[in-house]
């Protein structure tokens, strides 16, 4: 059933991305539009750009968020936790478009400011979840780990991070989905991505273009989410003590 | 050998352990007992440096604790906590092999060692090695906790209420297993308990504490027969001579049946004697010989 969902999503993506298929479909759906397939750049390229924008931002945000989360949960960093939480909440209220506008004078147009905006937006759920996940680890397990002779870094790797993994993963999942949705704004400053078709559609008042871009990014988000769900299932099973394969 | 010299530990205003002097001999079991909050866990956790004393010194193998690197020290001191603390994301064998892993043993050797330990603590390796902690009963988890502490064959063992969270029958079986294991392995053990009968059954030396102060330190028989003050007398109770019966283990008593692998004590023999038509019964001793047991003989055996 779950695999079926993935197949449907992939098929949908193929429909939107392959001009030979999307052309006739759009013609049927939007008979009044003059053109139906965005011709300047092909959809597959835009899709790839989109994935790279969101992917770069998410990977960078994961590395940064987890590293910061680990730092502030160490004994020396504990006092920073409230600050981090406030910052996280605050930054979440700033719209990514605002970051974009502010970043352009510094980083210019293109990919860099877009990835920065997505990164800033993604780092917070990941940081927040890393802190929560690490704080949730049963103190008795920490005592047992230290008591049996693990040094701090070893305890982090063997005990804390694996046990916090489901919560951290949930943060990364949120961040990735938000990034894919938000990456469309990159088109406004020349970073490419699926936003390009949407904006073209808005400018020319062409529903076929708008639908292509919106549908592609939505389906992409759902596909990525599908993989996260798979991973989350794996992690949770190990967490609770798997009953399968034993 | 573990030596305490005037060890004091404070939490703010509160003195949790107050001027403790005590020596735990090699190969012996020292049981810390006393009312809740008297400083038992605090004492235990100073031995593996999870806590540092405010005053005094603790020596292990004639070397002050502060001269050890804490992590390497802990590799030589097995640690069992009440909540067991098995890592839920690892299989039983991986949990048991954690310390060997820290010591850099190769994986095949770790697996082999985990199997040996499962055998020692009375769990079938075939059945248990690949389970996850969530799939174990309380008693099985406790056994795995003990196996984990013994994995790298440490000379020392610290146990904080290791048999606390299980039903009385399982508890008796675990105590029995522990005694059997200890008689083979001869570790230097410090064990915390709330249960006087457990202390009497397991201890070579009992340390009875109150409000951080050591009240009496001696063999179970000493504590029971010559309490040094009113507190100790009250703690061991007016039925203390009955408890003494538990300190003498027998090989066999007719008509007795107990938990798997457990052995009868003089207390069970007395119970049989009370219901016997004759003035004496025959019992098997630990060394396999037979003995005619009457009330006078029981009194002799209790008061060595
Ligand atoms: N981290 C801490 N901060 C402040 N006080 C503490 C701390 N840990 C223990 N105490 C206090 O120190 C005293 C001794 O505590 P400890 O845990 O050693 O007692 P215990 O004998 O093990 O008790 P129990 O039988 O209930 O486990 C108690 O009064 C307790 O409240
Ligand atoms: Mg305690």
XYZ file of C-alpha atoms and ligand atoms in Angstrom:
582
model
C 0.000 0.000 0.000
C 2.793 2.341 0.934
C 4.740 1.399 -2.170
C 1.635 2.035 -4.220
C 1.543 5.600 -2.922
C 5.123 6.141 -4.058
C 4.372 4.753 -7.511
C 1.386 7.091 -7.893
C 3.468 10.068 -6.806
C 6.272 9.182 -9.219
C 3.789 8.802 -12.061
C 2.317 12.204 -11.249
C 5.787 13.684 -11.343
C 6.457 12.110 -14.725
C 3.219 13.555 -16.046
C 4.157 17.077 -14.963
C 7.791 16.899 -16.024
C 7.625 15.216 -19.458
C 6.400 17.846 -21.987
C 4.997 15.219 -24.346
C 2.617 14.073 -21.603
C 1.910 17.335 -19.805
C 1.150 19.197 -23.063
C -1.983 17.234 -24.002
C -3.115 16.961 -20.363
C -2.846 20.734 -19.860
C -4.519 21.393 -23.170
C -7.490 19.371 -21.971
C -7.500 20.981 -18.527
C -6.884 24.567 -19.610
C -8.269 24.836 -23.192
C -8.248 28.664 -23.098
C -4.498 29.121 -22.541
C -2.394 29.962 -25.599
C 0.571 27.801 -24.577
C 0.726 24.853 -22.202
C 4.314 23.799 -21.887
C 6.969 26.148 -20.509
C 9.594 26.118 -23.228
C 12.481 28.284 -22.019
C 13.953 25.748 -19.591
C 12.802 22.163 -19.403
C 10.958 21.010 -16.311
C 13.428 18.284 -15.472
C 16.201 20.862 -15.118
C 14.027 23.070 -12.927
C 13.099 20.095 -10.804
C 16.745 19.224 -10.339
C 17.646 22.819 -9.439
C 14.811 22.821 -6.968
C 15.990 19.635 -5.352
C 19.546 20.973 -5.133
C 18.404 24.227 -3.483
C 16.300 22.466 -0.878
C 18.795 19.647 -0.458
C 21.807 21.894 0.113
C 19.867 23.954 2.633
C 18.592 20.909 4.489
C 21.959 19.175 4.651
C 23.687 22.328 5.867
C 20.890 22.973 8.363
C 21.069 19.402 9.647
C 24.803 19.582 10.231
C 24.557 22.992 11.890
C 21.390 22.291 13.852
C 22.568 18.972 15.254
C 26.020 20.377 16.083
C 24.535 23.376 17.889
C 21.986 21.180 19.621
C 24.746 18.919 20.889
C 26.821 21.909 22.072
C 24.074 23.559 24.087
C 23.107 20.299 25.773
C 26.652 19.721 27.088
C 27.167 20.797 30.704
C 29.050 23.935 29.643
C 26.326 24.985 27.203
C 23.249 24.415 29.360
C 22.838 28.119 30.128
C 22.417 28.819 26.402
C 19.362 26.616 26.006
C 16.730 29.281 26.809
C 18.459 31.704 24.428
C 18.534 29.098 21.682
C 14.866 28.330 22.205
C 13.918 32.023 22.022
C 16.002 32.552 18.910
C 14.449 29.497 17.328
C 10.949 30.750 18.023
C 11.801 34.259 16.834
C 13.460 33.191 13.606
C 10.486 31.037 12.761
C 8.318 34.171 12.681
C 10.504 35.902 10.077
C 9.216 35.029 6.601
C 11.828 33.571 4.234
C 11.054 36.288 1.722
C 12.344 38.832 4.219
C 15.580 36.891 4.571
C 15.848 36.823 0.807
C 15.442 40.576 0.517
C 18.009 41.172 3.230
C 20.477 38.638 1.824
C 20.577 39.940 -1.725
C 22.672 43.062 -0.975
C 25.236 40.869 0.753
C 25.286 37.717 -1.364
C 23.966 39.047 -4.643
C 21.406 37.236 -6.762
C 21.207 33.523 -7.427
C 21.634 30.339 -5.506
C 23.605 31.553 -2.476
C 21.016 33.886 -0.890
C 18.241 31.407 -1.592
C 20.083 28.565 0.094
C 20.890 30.917 2.962
C 17.239 31.834 3.423
C 16.163 28.200 3.344
C 19.018 27.262 5.630
C 18.110 29.863 8.242
C 14.547 28.720 8.136
C 15.428 25.012 8.370
C 18.087 25.147 11.025
C 15.615 26.040 13.730
C 13.281 23.064 13.733
C 16.331 20.820 13.568
C 18.103 22.614 16.401
C 14.947 22.650 18.505
C 14.295 18.960 17.966
C 17.918 18.026 18.613
C 17.786 19.805 21.978
C 14.447 18.219 22.850
C 15.585 14.775 21.722
C 18.820 14.892 23.689
C 17.108 16.214 26.794
C 14.564 13.412 26.643
C 17.142 10.666 27.003
C 16.543 8.793 30.257
C 19.094 10.020 32.856
C 19.484 6.446 34.088
C 20.843 5.485 30.664
C 23.311 8.350 30.829
C 24.421 7.245 34.276
C 24.743 3.646 33.149
C 26.772 4.717 30.108
C 29.150 6.954 32.035
C 29.315 4.443 34.871
C 30.475 1.663 32.594
C 33.357 3.790 31.381
C 32.216 5.696 28.295
C 33.905 9.028 27.773
C 31.625 11.952 26.961
C 32.024 11.791 23.181
C 31.494 8.056 23.195
C 28.368 8.380 25.270
C 27.102 10.964 22.791
C 27.639 8.632 19.849
C 26.609 5.352 21.427
C 23.775 6.402 23.706
C 22.503 9.946 23.260
C 22.329 10.509 19.505
C 20.806 7.110 18.659
C 18.153 7.603 21.322
C 17.440 11.160 20.192
C 17.422 10.109 16.532
C 13.644 9.821 16.035
C 13.042 13.340 17.330
C 15.970 14.767 15.370
C 14.778 12.992 12.254
C 11.317 14.508 12.698
C 12.962 17.948 12.751
C 14.928 17.240 9.578
C 11.758 15.997 7.929
C 9.889 19.210 8.757
C 12.821 21.277 7.565
C 13.122 19.392 4.283
C 9.427 19.711 3.484
C 9.366 23.414 4.334
C 12.474 23.918 2.188
C 10.958 22.250 -0.835
C 7.848 24.349 -0.529
C 9.731 27.556 0.110
C 12.450 27.032 -2.510
C 10.024 28.361 -5.122
C 10.822 31.889 -3.947
C 14.366 31.386 -5.209
C 13.097 32.034 -8.706
C 12.454 35.684 -7.817
C 16.180 36.282 -7.451
C 17.395 34.033 -10.224
C 18.168 30.836 -8.378
C 16.092 28.741 -10.730
C 13.967 25.901 -9.467
C 10.287 25.186 -9.987
C 9.422 28.731 -8.961
C 10.532 29.798 -12.420
C 7.493 28.227 -14.094
C 5.164 29.536 -11.420
C 6.414 33.087 -11.859
C 6.270 32.788 -15.626
C 2.701 31.655 -15.222
C 1.873 34.554 -12.916
C 3.469 37.091 -15.250
C 1.676 35.768 -18.319
C -1.458 34.830 -16.432
C -1.056 31.228 -17.600
C -2.752 28.617 -15.398
C -1.041 25.719 -17.184
C 2.386 27.020 -16.111
C 1.340 27.828 -12.565
C -0.189 24.381 -12.161
C 2.908 22.664 -13.539
C 5.226 24.393 -11.053
C 2.947 24.097 -8.043
C 2.069 20.491 -8.730
C 5.675 19.484 -9.311
C 6.904 21.016 -6.048
C 3.992 19.575 -4.082
C 4.563 16.091 -5.479
C 8.286 16.420 -4.880
C 7.591 17.308 -1.242
C 5.335 14.292 -0.873
C 7.924 11.977 -2.389
C 10.634 13.242 -0.071
C 8.222 12.889 2.826
C 7.591 9.304 1.783
C 11.273 8.504 2.232
C 11.372 10.237 5.592
C 8.411 8.202 6.736
C 10.251 5.059 5.735
C 13.341 6.151 7.664
C 11.287 7.186 10.695
C 9.667 3.765 10.770
C 13.068 2.119 10.752
C 14.420 4.304 13.534
C 11.343 3.933 15.725
C 11.393 0.183 15.376
C 14.941 -0.044 16.577
C 14.113 2.385 19.383
C 11.310 0.378 20.835
C 13.256 -2.812 20.435
C 12.314 -4.372 17.160
C 10.178 -7.466 17.208
C 10.834 -8.347 13.604
C 13.895 -10.120 12.341
C 14.802 -11.286 15.825
C 40.379 -3.495 48.298
C 38.311 -0.349 48.695
C 39.159 1.984 51.583
C 37.210 4.996 52.781
C 39.092 7.512 54.925
C 36.901 10.165 56.542
C 34.772 10.561 53.429
C 32.191 13.339 53.510
C 29.837 14.362 50.740
C 27.530 17.375 50.897
C 24.743 18.583 48.673
C 24.511 22.256 49.607
C 23.515 22.321 53.275
C 22.708 18.640 53.363
C 25.423 16.211 54.427
C 24.668 13.009 52.550
C 27.694 11.042 53.775
C 29.455 12.048 56.963
C 33.019 11.021 57.812
C 32.829 7.493 56.469
C 35.653 5.108 57.418
C 35.319 1.628 56.026
C 37.337 -1.067 54.269
C 35.947 -3.547 51.785
C 38.245 -6.559 51.555
C 39.097 -8.180 48.244
C 36.701 -10.906 47.217
C 34.092 -9.937 49.803
C 30.558 -8.649 49.512
C 29.834 -5.464 51.437
C 26.157 -4.561 51.657
C 25.148 -0.969 52.346
C 21.810 -0.743 54.057
C 19.798 1.854 55.931
C 16.662 3.976 55.702
C 15.883 5.850 52.513
C 18.092 8.895 52.048
C 20.815 7.715 54.423
C 23.513 8.037 51.742
C 23.866 4.540 50.311
C 23.737 5.485 46.638
C 25.923 8.514 47.274
C 28.550 6.261 48.868
C 28.390 3.845 45.960
C 28.652 6.533 43.313
C 31.756 7.997 44.901
C 33.545 4.693 44.342
C 33.365 4.964 40.544
C 33.747 8.737 40.648
C 30.291 9.582 39.415
C 30.488 11.813 42.493
C 33.541 13.365 44.126
C 33.819 13.491 47.930
C 34.089 16.921 49.566
C 36.417 15.615 52.241
C 38.481 12.502 52.810
C 39.869 10.000 50.334
C 38.831 6.719 48.823
C 41.479 4.223 47.789
C 41.090 1.402 45.342
C 43.989 -1.078 45.219
C 45.923 1.192 47.596
C 45.804 4.098 45.176
C 43.730 7.223 45.771
C 40.777 7.546 43.414
C 41.778 11.024 42.336
C 44.952 9.532 40.827
C 42.894 7.426 38.414
C 41.497 8.552 35.092
C 37.737 8.247 35.750
C 36.828 6.500 32.496
C 39.606 3.898 32.773
C 38.793 3.385 36.449
C 35.180 2.612 35.543
C 36.230 -0.027 33.046
C 37.543 -2.000 36.036
C 34.419 -1.482 38.139
C 31.233 -3.176 36.969
C 28.165 -1.075 37.722
C 24.591 -2.287 38.069
C 21.833 0.257 38.701
C 18.331 -0.363 39.942
C 16.622 0.705 36.738
C 19.051 -1.667 34.970
C 19.762 0.931 32.280
C 20.026 -1.406 29.303
C 20.325 0.589 26.094
C 16.972 0.022 24.369
C 18.323 0.353 20.838
C 20.834 -2.441 21.229
C 20.375 -6.176 21.352
C 21.091 -8.101 24.531
C 24.482 -9.296 23.340
C 25.481 -5.780 22.295
C 24.480 -4.444 25.687
C 26.525 -7.097 27.439
C 29.488 -6.460 25.149
C 29.556 -2.694 25.691
C 32.546 -2.578 28.007
C 34.522 -5.091 25.926
C 33.743 -2.803 22.994
C 35.128 0.164 24.924
C 38.214 -1.944 25.572
C 38.593 -2.501 21.830
C 37.843 -6.219 21.620
C 37.132 -7.627 18.170
C 33.508 -8.406 17.368
C 33.750 -12.242 17.302
C 35.370 -12.197 20.720
C 32.669 -9.838 22.035
C 29.907 -12.120 20.790
C 31.571 -15.111 22.345
C 31.981 -13.311 25.640
C 28.319 -12.240 25.637
C 27.293 -15.878 25.236
C 29.535 -16.921 28.116
C 27.959 -14.312 30.338
C 24.419 -15.229 29.392
C 25.352 -18.735 30.513
C 26.789 -17.457 33.759
C 23.669 -15.477 34.656
C 21.446 -18.387 33.689
C 19.951 -17.243 30.380
C 20.078 -19.411 27.271
C 22.310 -17.584 24.750
C 20.422 -19.054 21.789
C 17.201 -17.579 23.031
C 18.342 -14.285 24.466
C 21.374 -12.933 22.648
C 19.455 -11.259 19.832
C 16.535 -9.916 21.821
C 16.030 -6.249 22.570
C 15.679 -5.071 26.180
C 11.989 -4.293 25.615
C 11.423 -7.994 25.025
C 12.768 -9.042 28.422
C 10.912 -9.529 31.688
C 12.071 -7.540 34.710
C 14.018 -10.463 36.104
C 15.676 -11.256 32.777
C 16.640 -7.607 32.339
C 18.234 -7.621 35.807
C 20.254 -10.685 34.839
C 21.402 -9.022 31.642
C 22.336 -5.953 33.705
C 24.533 -8.136 35.902
C 25.992 -9.868 32.834
C 26.868 -6.479 31.360
C 28.633 -5.414 34.539
C 30.666 -8.649 34.551
C 31.481 -8.614 30.840
C 35.084 -7.460 31.001
C 35.721 -9.474 34.158
C 36.254 -6.414 36.374
C 37.671 -7.087 39.834
C 35.077 -4.759 41.371
C 31.318 -4.686 41.193
C 28.973 -1.939 42.389
C 25.298 -2.785 42.580
C 22.582 -0.291 43.525
C 19.456 -2.231 44.467
C 20.126 -4.718 41.680
C 17.164 -6.944 42.543
C 14.816 -4.144 43.519
C 12.191 -4.070 40.840
C 11.056 -7.699 40.673
C 8.564 -9.918 42.466
C 9.675 -11.759 45.632
C 10.072 -15.149 43.967
C 12.197 -13.820 41.107
C 14.109 -11.826 43.642
C 14.945 -14.934 45.650
C 16.114 -16.692 42.496
C 18.257 -13.727 41.493
C 19.809 -13.567 44.951
C 20.572 -17.247 44.785
C 22.171 -16.878 41.338
C 24.183 -13.957 42.569
C 25.527 -15.992 45.467
C 26.462 -18.838 43.165
C 28.181 -16.504 40.725
C 30.000 -14.721 43.502
C 31.253 -17.957 45.047
C 32.859 -18.762 41.692
C 34.074 -15.335 40.583
C 35.047 -13.825 43.962
C 34.564 -10.188 42.966
C 34.924 -7.359 45.412
C 31.318 -6.237 45.644
C 29.565 -3.250 47.166
C 25.819 -3.742 47.020
C 23.031 -1.404 48.130
C 19.710 -2.731 49.344
C 16.661 -1.782 51.387
C 16.006 -5.350 52.344
C 17.586 -6.662 55.538
C 17.006 -10.286 54.623
C 18.752 -9.728 51.314
C 21.646 -8.085 53.139
C 21.937 -10.975 55.561
C 21.763 -13.524 52.778
C 24.342 -11.899 50.511
C 26.749 -10.007 52.729
C 30.122 -10.862 54.146
C 29.992 -7.438 55.791
C 26.984 -5.227 56.369
C 27.378 -1.457 56.632
C 24.337 -0.002 58.327
C 23.972 3.743 57.766
C 21.729 6.444 59.119
C 21.673 10.091 58.006
C 25.021 9.687 56.298
C 26.698 8.215 59.355
C 27.918 4.640 59.497
C 26.292 3.017 62.523
C 27.774 -0.444 62.477
C 30.027 -2.380 60.156
C 30.294 -6.105 60.641
C 29.276 -9.572 59.574
C 25.551 -10.336 59.422
C 25.914 -12.397 62.591
C 27.601 -9.522 64.431
C 24.966 -7.032 63.357
C 22.182 -9.375 64.403
C 23.604 -10.650 67.664
C 25.423 -7.597 68.972
C 23.872 -4.368 67.743
C 26.015 -1.441 68.905
C 23.199 0.995 69.577
C 19.454 1.414 69.850
C 19.093 2.355 66.179
C 20.763 -0.829 64.983
C 18.763 -2.913 67.456
C 15.555 -1.388 66.174
C 16.589 -1.681 62.560
C 17.300 -5.391 62.746
C 14.076 -5.877 64.697
C 13.044 -8.028 67.623
C 12.819 -11.027 65.312
C 16.481 -10.703 64.488
C 17.326 -14.205 65.682
C 14.829 -15.568 63.184
C 16.663 -13.669 60.466
C 19.858 -15.378 61.580
C 18.337 -18.653 60.428
C 18.540 -17.363 56.877
C 22.287 -17.014 57.076
C 22.765 -20.785 57.248
C 22.225 -22.531 53.935
C 21.511 -26.241 53.747
C 21.852 -28.806 50.972
C 18.458 -30.469 51.334
C 15.475 -30.542 53.663
C 12.782 -33.198 53.302
C 9.431 -31.809 52.332
C 10.851 -28.443 51.312
C 10.166 -26.924 47.919
C 11.382 -23.552 46.733
C 12.026 -21.516 43.630
C 14.060 -23.060 40.836
C 17.729 -23.260 41.685
C 17.245 -21.948 45.219
C 18.388 -23.834 48.311
C 16.756 -24.265 51.710
C 18.087 -22.489 54.774
C 17.997 -23.291 58.442
C 14.766 -21.307 58.566
C 13.086 -23.806 56.253
C 14.476 -26.654 58.344
C 13.064 -25.113 61.520
C 9.718 -24.774 59.872
C 9.792 -28.480 58.956
C 10.932 -29.416 62.445
C 8.029 -27.513 64.024
C 5.572 -29.566 62.033
C 7.431 -32.890 62.406
C 6.067 -35.565 64.748
C 9.565 -36.368 66.070
C 11.926 -34.146 68.051
C 14.430 -34.091 65.222
C 14.651 -34.266 61.420
C 17.391 -35.287 59.027
C 18.764 -32.619 56.718
C 21.479 -32.545 54.086
C 24.288 -30.101 54.650
C 25.979 -28.016 51.980
C 28.934 -30.411 51.796
C 26.603 -33.336 51.043
C 26.744 -34.955 54.492
C 23.638 -35.699 56.555
C 22.813 -34.299 59.951
C 20.257 -34.988 62.661
C 18.691 -31.622 63.464
C 16.914 -30.748 66.693
C 16.217 -27.447 68.426
C 19.490 -27.450 70.364
C 21.475 -28.140 67.195
C 19.708 -25.273 65.449
C 20.652 -22.959 68.274
C 24.297 -24.053 67.952
C 24.272 -23.486 64.225
C 22.808 -20.003 64.531
C 25.235 -18.856 67.194
C 28.640 -19.897 65.912
N 21.837 15.423 43.454
C 21.422 15.688 44.716
N 21.186 16.957 45.114
C 20.788 17.229 46.363
N 20.579 16.305 47.302
C 20.797 15.029 46.984
C 21.230 14.652 45.669
N 21.357 13.316 45.637
C 21.028 12.876 46.874
N 20.694 13.900 47.678
C 20.326 13.788 49.103
O 21.355 13.124 49.778
C 20.840 12.180 50.685
C 21.400 10.822 50.407
O 20.958 10.399 49.126
P 21.207 8.937 48.576
O 20.664 8.895 47.208
O 22.633 8.588 48.759
O 20.312 8.082 49.550
P 20.027 6.523 49.548
O 20.499 5.999 50.844
O 20.560 5.902 48.332
O 18.448 6.514 49.545
P 17.449 5.485 48.824
O 17.441 4.279 49.669
O 16.140 6.204 48.869
O 17.945 5.257 47.439
C 19.330 12.264 50.563
O 18.843 13.050 51.620
C 19.092 12.939 49.266
O 17.937 13.724 49.325
Mg 19.669 5.062 46.543
